[in-house]
Coordinates of C-alpha atoms in Angstrom, one line a residue:
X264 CA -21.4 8.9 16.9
X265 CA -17.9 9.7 18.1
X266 CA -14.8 9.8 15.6
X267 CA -11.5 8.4 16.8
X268 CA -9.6 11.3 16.8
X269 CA -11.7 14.5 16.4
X270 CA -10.3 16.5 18.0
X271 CA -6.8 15.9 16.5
X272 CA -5.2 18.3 14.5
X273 CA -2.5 16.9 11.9
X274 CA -0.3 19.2 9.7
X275 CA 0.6 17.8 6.7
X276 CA 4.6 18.6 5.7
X277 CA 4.7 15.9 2.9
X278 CA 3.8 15.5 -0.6
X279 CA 3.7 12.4 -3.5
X280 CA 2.3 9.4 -1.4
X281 CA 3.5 8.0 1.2
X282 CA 3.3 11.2 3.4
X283 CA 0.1 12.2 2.1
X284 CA -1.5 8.7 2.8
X285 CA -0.9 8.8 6.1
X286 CA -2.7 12.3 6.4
X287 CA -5.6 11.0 4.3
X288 CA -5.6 8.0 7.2
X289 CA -6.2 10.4 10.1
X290 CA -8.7 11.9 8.2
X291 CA -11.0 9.0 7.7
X292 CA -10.3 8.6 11.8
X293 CA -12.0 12.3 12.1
X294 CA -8.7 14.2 12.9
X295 CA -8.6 17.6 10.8
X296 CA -5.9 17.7 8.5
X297 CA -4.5 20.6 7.3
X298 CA -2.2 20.0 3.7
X299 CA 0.5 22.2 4.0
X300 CA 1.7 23.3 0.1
X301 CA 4.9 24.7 -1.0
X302 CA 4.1 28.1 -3.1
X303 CA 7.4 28.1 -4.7
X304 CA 6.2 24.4 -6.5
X305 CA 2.7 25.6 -7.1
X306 CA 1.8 22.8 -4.4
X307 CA 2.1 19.2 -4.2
X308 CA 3.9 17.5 -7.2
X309 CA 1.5 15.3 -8.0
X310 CA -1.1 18.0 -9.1
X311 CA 1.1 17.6 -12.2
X312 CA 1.3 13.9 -12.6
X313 CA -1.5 13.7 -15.2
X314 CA -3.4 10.9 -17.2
X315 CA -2.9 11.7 -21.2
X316 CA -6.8 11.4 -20.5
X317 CA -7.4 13.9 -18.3
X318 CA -8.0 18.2 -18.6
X319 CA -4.6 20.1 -19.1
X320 CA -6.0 22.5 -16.8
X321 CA -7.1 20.3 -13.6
X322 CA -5.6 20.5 -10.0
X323 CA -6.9 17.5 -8.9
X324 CA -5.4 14.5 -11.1
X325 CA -6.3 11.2 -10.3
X326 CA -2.9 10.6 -8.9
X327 CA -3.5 13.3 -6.4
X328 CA -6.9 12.7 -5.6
X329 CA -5.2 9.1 -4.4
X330 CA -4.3 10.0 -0.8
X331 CA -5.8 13.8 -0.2
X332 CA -9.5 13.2 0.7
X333 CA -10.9 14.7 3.8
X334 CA -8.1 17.7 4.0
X335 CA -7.4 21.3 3.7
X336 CA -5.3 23.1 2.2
X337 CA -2.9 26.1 2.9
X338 CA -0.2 27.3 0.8
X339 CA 2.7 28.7 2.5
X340 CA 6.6 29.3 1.7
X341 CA 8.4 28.5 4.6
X342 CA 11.8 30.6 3.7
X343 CA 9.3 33.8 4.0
X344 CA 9.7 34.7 7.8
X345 CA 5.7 35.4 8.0
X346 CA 4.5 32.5 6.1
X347 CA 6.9 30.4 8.4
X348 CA 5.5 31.9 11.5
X349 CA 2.0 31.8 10.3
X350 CA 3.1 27.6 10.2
X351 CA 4.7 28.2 14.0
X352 CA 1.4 29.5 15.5
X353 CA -0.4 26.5 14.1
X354 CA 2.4 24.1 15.6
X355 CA 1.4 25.3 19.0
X356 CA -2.8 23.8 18.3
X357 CA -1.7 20.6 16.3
X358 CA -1.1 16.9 17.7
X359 CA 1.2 15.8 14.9
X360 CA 3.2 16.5 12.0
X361 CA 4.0 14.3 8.6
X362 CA 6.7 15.4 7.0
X363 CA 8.9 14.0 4.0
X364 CA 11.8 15.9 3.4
X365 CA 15.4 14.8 2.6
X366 CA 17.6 14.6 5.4
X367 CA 18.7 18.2 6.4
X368 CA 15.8 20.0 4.4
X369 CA 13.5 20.5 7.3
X370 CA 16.6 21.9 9.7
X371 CA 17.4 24.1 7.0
X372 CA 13.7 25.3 6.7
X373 CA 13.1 25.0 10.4
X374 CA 10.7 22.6 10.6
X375 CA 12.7 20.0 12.1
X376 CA 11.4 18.1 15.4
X377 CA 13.4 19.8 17.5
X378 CA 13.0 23.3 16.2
X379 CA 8.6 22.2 16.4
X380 CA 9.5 20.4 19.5
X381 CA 10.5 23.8 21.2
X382 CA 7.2 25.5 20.0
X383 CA 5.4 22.6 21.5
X384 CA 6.5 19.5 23.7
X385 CA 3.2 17.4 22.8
X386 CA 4.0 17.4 19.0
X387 CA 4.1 13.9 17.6
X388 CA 6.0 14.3 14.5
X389 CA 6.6 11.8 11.6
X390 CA 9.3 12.0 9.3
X391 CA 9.3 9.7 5.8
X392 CA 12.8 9.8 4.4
X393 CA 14.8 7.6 1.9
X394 CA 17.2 5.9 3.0
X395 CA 17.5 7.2 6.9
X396 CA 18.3 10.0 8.4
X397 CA 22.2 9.7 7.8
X398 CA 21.9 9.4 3.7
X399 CA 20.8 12.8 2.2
X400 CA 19.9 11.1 -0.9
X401 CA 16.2 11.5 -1.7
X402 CA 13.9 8.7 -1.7
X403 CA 11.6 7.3 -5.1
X404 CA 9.8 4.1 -5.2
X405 CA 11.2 2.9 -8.9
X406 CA 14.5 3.7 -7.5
X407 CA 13.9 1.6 -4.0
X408 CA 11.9 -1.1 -5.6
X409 CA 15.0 -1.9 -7.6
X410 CA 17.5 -1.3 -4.7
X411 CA 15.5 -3.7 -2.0
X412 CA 15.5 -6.3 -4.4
X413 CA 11.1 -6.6 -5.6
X414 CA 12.3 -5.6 -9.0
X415 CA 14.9 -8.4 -9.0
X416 CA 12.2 -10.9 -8.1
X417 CA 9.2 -9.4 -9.9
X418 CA 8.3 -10.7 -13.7
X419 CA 9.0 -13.9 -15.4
X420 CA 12.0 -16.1 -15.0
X421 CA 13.6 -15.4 -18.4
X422 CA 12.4 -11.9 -18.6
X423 CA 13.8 -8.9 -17.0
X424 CA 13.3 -7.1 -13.4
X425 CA 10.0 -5.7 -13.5
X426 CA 8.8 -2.4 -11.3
X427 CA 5.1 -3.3 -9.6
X428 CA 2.3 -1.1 -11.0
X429 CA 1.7 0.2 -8.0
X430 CA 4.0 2.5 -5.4
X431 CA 4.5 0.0 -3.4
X432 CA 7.2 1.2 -1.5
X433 CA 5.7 4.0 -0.4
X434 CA 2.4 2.4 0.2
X435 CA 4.7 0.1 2.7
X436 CA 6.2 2.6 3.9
X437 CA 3.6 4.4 5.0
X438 CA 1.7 1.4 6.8
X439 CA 5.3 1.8 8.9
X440 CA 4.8 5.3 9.5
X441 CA 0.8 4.8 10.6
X442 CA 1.9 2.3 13.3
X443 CA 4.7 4.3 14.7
X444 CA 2.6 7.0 15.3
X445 CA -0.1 5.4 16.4
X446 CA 2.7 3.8 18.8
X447 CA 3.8 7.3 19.8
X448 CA 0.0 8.4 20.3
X449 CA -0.4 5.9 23.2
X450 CA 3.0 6.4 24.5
X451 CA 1.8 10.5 24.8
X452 CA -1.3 9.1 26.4
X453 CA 0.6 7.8 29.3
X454 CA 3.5 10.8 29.3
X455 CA 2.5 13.4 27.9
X456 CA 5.3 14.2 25.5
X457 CA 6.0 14.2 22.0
X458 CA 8.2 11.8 19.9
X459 CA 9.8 11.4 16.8
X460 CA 8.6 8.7 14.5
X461 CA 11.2 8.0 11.6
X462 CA 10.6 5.2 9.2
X463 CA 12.6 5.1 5.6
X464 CA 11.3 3.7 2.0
X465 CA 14.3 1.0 2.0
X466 CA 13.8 -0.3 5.5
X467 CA 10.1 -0.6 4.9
X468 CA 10.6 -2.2 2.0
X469 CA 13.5 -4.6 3.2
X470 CA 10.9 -5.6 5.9
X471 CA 8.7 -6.6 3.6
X472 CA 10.5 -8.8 2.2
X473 CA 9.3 -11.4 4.6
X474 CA 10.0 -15.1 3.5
X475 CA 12.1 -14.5 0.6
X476 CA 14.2 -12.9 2.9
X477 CA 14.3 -15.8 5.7
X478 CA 14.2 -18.1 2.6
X479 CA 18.1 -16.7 2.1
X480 CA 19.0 -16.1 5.7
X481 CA 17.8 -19.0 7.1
X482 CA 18.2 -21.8 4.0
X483 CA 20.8 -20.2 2.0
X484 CA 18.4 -20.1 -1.3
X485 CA 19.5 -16.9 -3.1
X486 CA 16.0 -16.0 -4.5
X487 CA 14.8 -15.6 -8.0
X488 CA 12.2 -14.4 -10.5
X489 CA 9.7 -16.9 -11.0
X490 CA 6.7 -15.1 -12.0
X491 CA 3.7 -15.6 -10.1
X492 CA 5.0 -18.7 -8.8
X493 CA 6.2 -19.4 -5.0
X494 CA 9.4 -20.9 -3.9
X495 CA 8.1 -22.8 -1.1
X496 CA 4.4 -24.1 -2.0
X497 CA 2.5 -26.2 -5.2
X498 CA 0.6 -24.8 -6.9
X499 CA 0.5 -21.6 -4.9
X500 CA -0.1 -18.2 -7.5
X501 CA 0.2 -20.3 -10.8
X502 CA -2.2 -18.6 -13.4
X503 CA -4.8 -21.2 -15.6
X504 CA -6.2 -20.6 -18.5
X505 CA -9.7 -22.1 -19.2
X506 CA -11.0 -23.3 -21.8
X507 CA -13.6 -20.3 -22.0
X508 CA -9.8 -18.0 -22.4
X509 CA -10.2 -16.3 -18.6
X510 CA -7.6 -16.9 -16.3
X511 CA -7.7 -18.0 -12.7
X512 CA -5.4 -19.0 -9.9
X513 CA -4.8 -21.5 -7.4
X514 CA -3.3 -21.1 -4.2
X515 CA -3.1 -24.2 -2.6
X516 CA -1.8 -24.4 1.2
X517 CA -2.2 -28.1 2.1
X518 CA -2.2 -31.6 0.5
X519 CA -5.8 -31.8 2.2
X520 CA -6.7 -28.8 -0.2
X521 CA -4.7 -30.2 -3.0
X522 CA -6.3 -33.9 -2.7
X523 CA -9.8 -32.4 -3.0
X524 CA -8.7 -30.5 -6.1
X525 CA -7.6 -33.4 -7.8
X526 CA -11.1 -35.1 -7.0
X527 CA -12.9 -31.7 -8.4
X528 CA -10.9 -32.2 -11.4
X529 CA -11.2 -35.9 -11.6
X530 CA -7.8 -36.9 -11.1
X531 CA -8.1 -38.6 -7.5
X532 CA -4.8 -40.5 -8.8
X533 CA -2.8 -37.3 -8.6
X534 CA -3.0 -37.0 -4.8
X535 CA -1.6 -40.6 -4.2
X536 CA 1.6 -40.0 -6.9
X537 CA 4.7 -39.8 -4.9
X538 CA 5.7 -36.7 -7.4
X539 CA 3.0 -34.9 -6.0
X540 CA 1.7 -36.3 -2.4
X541 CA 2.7 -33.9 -0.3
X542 CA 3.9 -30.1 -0.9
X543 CA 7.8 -31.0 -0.3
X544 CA 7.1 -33.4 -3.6
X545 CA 5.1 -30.8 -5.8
X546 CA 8.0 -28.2 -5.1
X547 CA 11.2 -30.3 -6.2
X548 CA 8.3 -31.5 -9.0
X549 CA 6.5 -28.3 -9.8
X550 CA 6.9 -28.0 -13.6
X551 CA 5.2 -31.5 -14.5
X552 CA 2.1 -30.7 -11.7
X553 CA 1.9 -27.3 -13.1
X554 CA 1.5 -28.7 -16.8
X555 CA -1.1 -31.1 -16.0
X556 CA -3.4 -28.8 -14.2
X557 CA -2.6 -26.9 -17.2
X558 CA -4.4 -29.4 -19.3
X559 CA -7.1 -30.6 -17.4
X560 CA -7.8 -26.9 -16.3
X561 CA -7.6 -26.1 -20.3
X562 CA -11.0 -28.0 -20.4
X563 CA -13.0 -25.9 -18.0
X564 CA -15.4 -23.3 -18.1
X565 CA -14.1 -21.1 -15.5
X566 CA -17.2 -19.9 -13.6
X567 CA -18.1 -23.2 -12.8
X568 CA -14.9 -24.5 -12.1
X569 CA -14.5 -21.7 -9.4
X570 CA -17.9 -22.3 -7.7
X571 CA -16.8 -25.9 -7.1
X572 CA -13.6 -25.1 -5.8
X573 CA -14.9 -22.6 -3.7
X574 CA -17.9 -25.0 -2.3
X575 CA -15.1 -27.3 -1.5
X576 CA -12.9 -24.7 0.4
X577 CA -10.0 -24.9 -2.3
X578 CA -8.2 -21.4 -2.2
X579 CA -8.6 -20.2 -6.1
X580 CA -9.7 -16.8 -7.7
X581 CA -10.7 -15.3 -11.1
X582 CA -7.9 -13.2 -12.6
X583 CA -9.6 -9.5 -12.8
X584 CA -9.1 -6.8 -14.4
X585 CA -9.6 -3.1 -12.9
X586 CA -12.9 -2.8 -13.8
X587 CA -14.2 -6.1 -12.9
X588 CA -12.4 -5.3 -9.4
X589 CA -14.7 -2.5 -8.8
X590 CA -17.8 -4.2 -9.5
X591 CA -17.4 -6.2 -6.0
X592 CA -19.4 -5.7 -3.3
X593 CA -16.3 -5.1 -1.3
X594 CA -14.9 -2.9 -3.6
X595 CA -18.0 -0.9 -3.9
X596 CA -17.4 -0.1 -0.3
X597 CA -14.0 1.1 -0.1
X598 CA -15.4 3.8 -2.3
X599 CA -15.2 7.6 -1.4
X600 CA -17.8 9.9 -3.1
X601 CA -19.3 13.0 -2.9
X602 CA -22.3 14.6 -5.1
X603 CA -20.2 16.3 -7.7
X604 CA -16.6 15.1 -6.5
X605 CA -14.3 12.5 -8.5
X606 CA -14.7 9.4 -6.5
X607 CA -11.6 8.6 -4.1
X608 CA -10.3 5.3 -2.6
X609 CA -10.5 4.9 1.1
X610 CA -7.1 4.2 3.3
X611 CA -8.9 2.7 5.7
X612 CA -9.6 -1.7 5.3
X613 CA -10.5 -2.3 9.1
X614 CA -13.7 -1.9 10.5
X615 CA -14.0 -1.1 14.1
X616 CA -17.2 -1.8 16.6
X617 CA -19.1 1.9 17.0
X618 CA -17.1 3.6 14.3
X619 CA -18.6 5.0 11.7
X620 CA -17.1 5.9 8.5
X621 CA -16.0 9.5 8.1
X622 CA -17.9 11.2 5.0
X623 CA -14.4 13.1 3.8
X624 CA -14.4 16.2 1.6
X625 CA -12.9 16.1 -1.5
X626 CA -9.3 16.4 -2.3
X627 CA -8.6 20.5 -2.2
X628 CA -8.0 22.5 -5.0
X629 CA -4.6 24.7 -5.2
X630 CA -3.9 27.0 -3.2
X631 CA -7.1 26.7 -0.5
X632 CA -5.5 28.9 1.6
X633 CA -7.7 28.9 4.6

């Protein structure tokens, strides 16, 4: 069966996440990608980003093995004229470039678009940066979550900003940076040339911000921290404990949806009390709604509370932990493992008709020069 892009070469000029996620994306498409590692570091950083739980002595952290399946690795230092020339006559074969340095870096290295751009017209070349190409400062997603305004929304109302346990930003960011290039792949398809793809950590996130944002720009509401409440919708994210001591949400979209709740739980009356008929009401009233289906969700088991919920098309889920994520079926297959290998995490969700999934090598150790 044919891979999307075999015959694609992609050199990878970025390391951390966001960079390296995108590479790790072409991979599981069938391009070959060739990880591109800084001698003068002993590679990518996050070979050193280790659990306290994990062998002093391994390459291949869990943190790296995140976003490096399916590559290969050659370790070069680009102020050496040969080792930069060596990179030159590899420019000439490849199809794209991923690169995340700080604004002037690459032009001082040469390994700016326009320096690879001379070497070869076709070169599609994606460069993660910061803030933009006009702010030299470097780019780090505690820093940008707090700057873009998550960490003033994320946690509790009375408690403090809170970073997300994830890298969000640059797991945003580079979802930006796989559609501009995917852009700039069909744009080449129909011209022939090259392009520059530039997508920063702060506008990604600032994107993102989606309905909080219009929420201020549009009605003028200055956002806030409300835990996993939502501004505009009733109960929408609120967390339940049942009476068994496991937590579950509801997410409810509709009065339809919230009238057959109330009958689930035996409170038809609910749906008809003007506090709560209609989502406008449950907003301005959300703290005394919230507090009964506090109470009367207090006296459920939660297993069976969810499988009538769910036969009745009520949006509501379990609250799960990590490892109870990973026993789902559709967790189970987002899995990447090889006989002998750490597992990995696919990059991939989608599923497309006559494409079949890429069995990717493991992440590479350091150096793999090739």
């Amino acid at each position: 069966m044919q891979t999307v892009f075999k015959e694609m070469l992609v050199l990878e000029l970025a390391s951390v996440l966001a960079g390296p996620s995108v590479g790790q994306f072409f991979a599981e498409l069938g391009a070959r990608v060739l990880k591109i590692e800084n001698t003068a570091t002993h590679g990518d950083v996050t070979r050193t980003w280790k659990l306290r739980t994990e062998p002093a002595d391994t390459d291949t952290p869990a943190y790296f093995c995140a976003a490096n399946w399916g590559k290969t690795s050659l370790a070069l230092n680009l102020t050496q004229p040969a080792d930069l020339q060596e990179l030159y006559s590899l420019i000439k074969q490849a199809d794209m470039v991923i690169a995340s340095y700080k604004p002037g870096d690459a032009e001082k290295l040469q390994v700016d678009y326009a320096t690879l751009k001379s070497i070869n017209p076709a070169l599609i070349y994606g460069h993660i940066t910061g803030y933009g190409p006009d702010d030299s400062r470097a780019g780090y997603d505690a820093v940008v979550q707090a700057e873009s305004g998550f960490m003033h929304l994320n946690g509790e109302p009375n408690g403090p900003p809170v970073k997300m346990p994830v890298a969000l930003m640059d797991i945003l960011t580079a979802h930006q940076l796989k559609e501009g290039l995917l852009v700039a792949l069909l744009q080449r398809q129909q011209t022939g040339q090259g392009q520059l793809v530039q997508v920063s950590l702060l506008q990604a996130a600032v994107s993102a911000l989606a309905n909080q944002a219009t929420n201020y720009l549009v009605a003028g509401h200055e956002p806030q921290r409300m835990g996993s409440e939502h501004p505009n919708i009733v109960p929408y994210g609120s967390v339940f404990t049942c009476h068994c001591g496991k937590q579950m949400v509801l997410a409810i979209g509709d009065d339809r949806q919230f009238r057959r709740l109330c009958a689930i739980l035996q409170v038809e009356e609910l749906a008809d009390d003007s506090r709560f008929s209609n989502n406008t009401a449950r907003v301005l009233h959300r703290h005394e709604i919230n507090s009964l289906l506090a109470n009367l969700i207090a006296r459920e088991e939660r297993e069976g509370l969810l499988r009538r919920l769910h036969a009745q098309h009520v949006p509501a889920g379990a609250v799960h932990t990590i490892p109870e994520v990973f026993a789902l079926t559709q967790a189970q297959e987002m899995l990447l493992q090889r006989e002998g290998a750490k597992p990995g995490l696919r990059q991939i969700a989608f599923a497309l008709a006559g494409h079949e999934k890429q069995k990717l090598t493991p992440p590479p150790t350091y150096p793999g020069k090739v």
